[in-house]
Amino acid sequence: MRGLSQPSVQRSGAVKKWGFIAMHAAVAAAFIFLLQRFSLNASLESSLLWALTFAVCAAGLAYKQSNR
């Protein structure tokens, strides 16, 4: 009986893992976008490019941390 409930626990862990990665990327992107756009007065294109770059880097870091 115990073996039947194990896959649902693993799926829940996978959802939490990818949710954590997505949240980490979104927060990093929002932070750098707001910093670039309003504090440093960068153009919209530059701010979006930096936000995308930081989101990818943050997602990569979160992925590596979640696999430890």
CSV table of C-alpha atoms in Angstrom, one decimal:
chain,number,residue,atom,x,y,z
A,1,MET,CA,0.0,0.0,0.0
A,2,ARG,CA,2.8,2.4,0.8
A,3,GLY,CA,4.3,2.0,-2.7
A,4,LEU,CA,1.1,3.2,-4.3
A,5,SER,CA,1.2,6.7,-2.7
A,6,GLN,CA,4.9,7.3,-3.5
A,7,PRO,CA,4.5,8.7,-7.1
A,8,SER,CA,2.1,11.4,-6.0
A,9,VAL,CA,4.6,12.6,-3.4
A,10,GLN,CA,7.4,12.7,-6.0
A,11,ARG,CA,5.2,14.7,-8.4
A,12,SER,CA,4.3,17.1,-5.7
A,13,GLY,CA,8.0,17.6,-5.0
A,14,ALA,CA,8.7,18.2,-8.7
A,15,VAL,CA,6.0,20.8,-8.9
A,16,LYS,CA,7.4,22.6,-5.9
A,17,LYS,CA,10.9,22.4,-7.4
A,18,TRP,CA,9.8,24.0,-10.7
A,19,GLY,CA,7.7,26.5,-8.9
A,20,PHE,CA,10.6,27.5,-6.8
A,21,ILE,CA,12.8,27.9,-9.9
A,22,ALA,CA,10.1,30.0,-11.7
A,23,MET,CA,9.5,32.2,-8.7
A,24,HIS,CA,13.3,32.8,-8.3
A,25,ALA,CA,13.6,33.8,-12.0
A,26,ALA,CA,10.5,36.1,-11.8
A,27,VAL,CA,11.7,37.9,-8.7
A,28,ALA,CA,15.2,38.4,-10.2
A,29,ALA,CA,13.8,39.7,-13.5
A,30,ALA,CA,11.4,42.1,-11.7
A,31,PHE,CA,14.1,43.4,-9.5
A,32,ILE,CA,16.6,44.1,-12.2
A,33,PHE,CA,14.0,45.5,-14.5
A,34,LEU,CA,12.8,48.0,-11.9
A,35,LEU,CA,16.4,48.9,-10.9
A,36,GLN,CA,17.4,49.5,-14.5
A,37,ARG,CA,14.3,51.2,-15.7
A,38,PHE,CA,13.6,53.6,-12.8
A,39,SER,CA,16.8,53.9,-10.8
A,40,LEU,CA,19.3,53.9,-13.6
A,41,ASN,CA,17.0,55.4,-16.2
A,42,ALA,CA,17.9,52.8,-18.9
A,43,SER,CA,15.8,52.3,-22.0
A,44,LEU,CA,13.0,49.9,-22.1
A,45,GLU,CA,14.9,47.5,-24.5
A,46,SER,CA,18.0,47.5,-22.3
A,47,SER,CA,15.9,46.9,-19.1
A,48,LEU,CA,14.1,44.0,-20.7
A,49,LEU,CA,17.3,42.5,-22.0
A,50,TRP,CA,18.9,42.7,-18.6
A,51,ALA,CA,15.8,41.3,-16.9
A,52,LEU,CA,15.8,38.3,-19.3
A,53,THR,CA,19.5,37.7,-18.6
A,54,PHE,CA,19.1,37.9,-14.9
A,55,ALA,CA,16.0,35.6,-15.0
A,56,VAL,CA,17.9,32.9,-16.9
A,57,CYS,CA,20.9,33.1,-14.5
A,58,ALA,CA,18.6,33.0,-11.5
A,59,ALA,CA,16.7,30.1,-12.8
A,60,GLY,CA,20.0,28.3,-13.5
A,61,LEU,CA,21.2,28.9,-10.0
A,62,ALA,CA,17.9,27.8,-8.4
A,63,TYR,CA,18.0,24.6,-10.5
A,64,LYS,CA,21.5,23.8,-9.3
A,65,GLN,CA,20.5,24.5,-5.7
A,66,SER,CA,17.4,22.3,-5.9
A,67,ASN,CA,19.4,19.4,-7.2
A,68,ARG,CA,21.7,19.3,-4.2
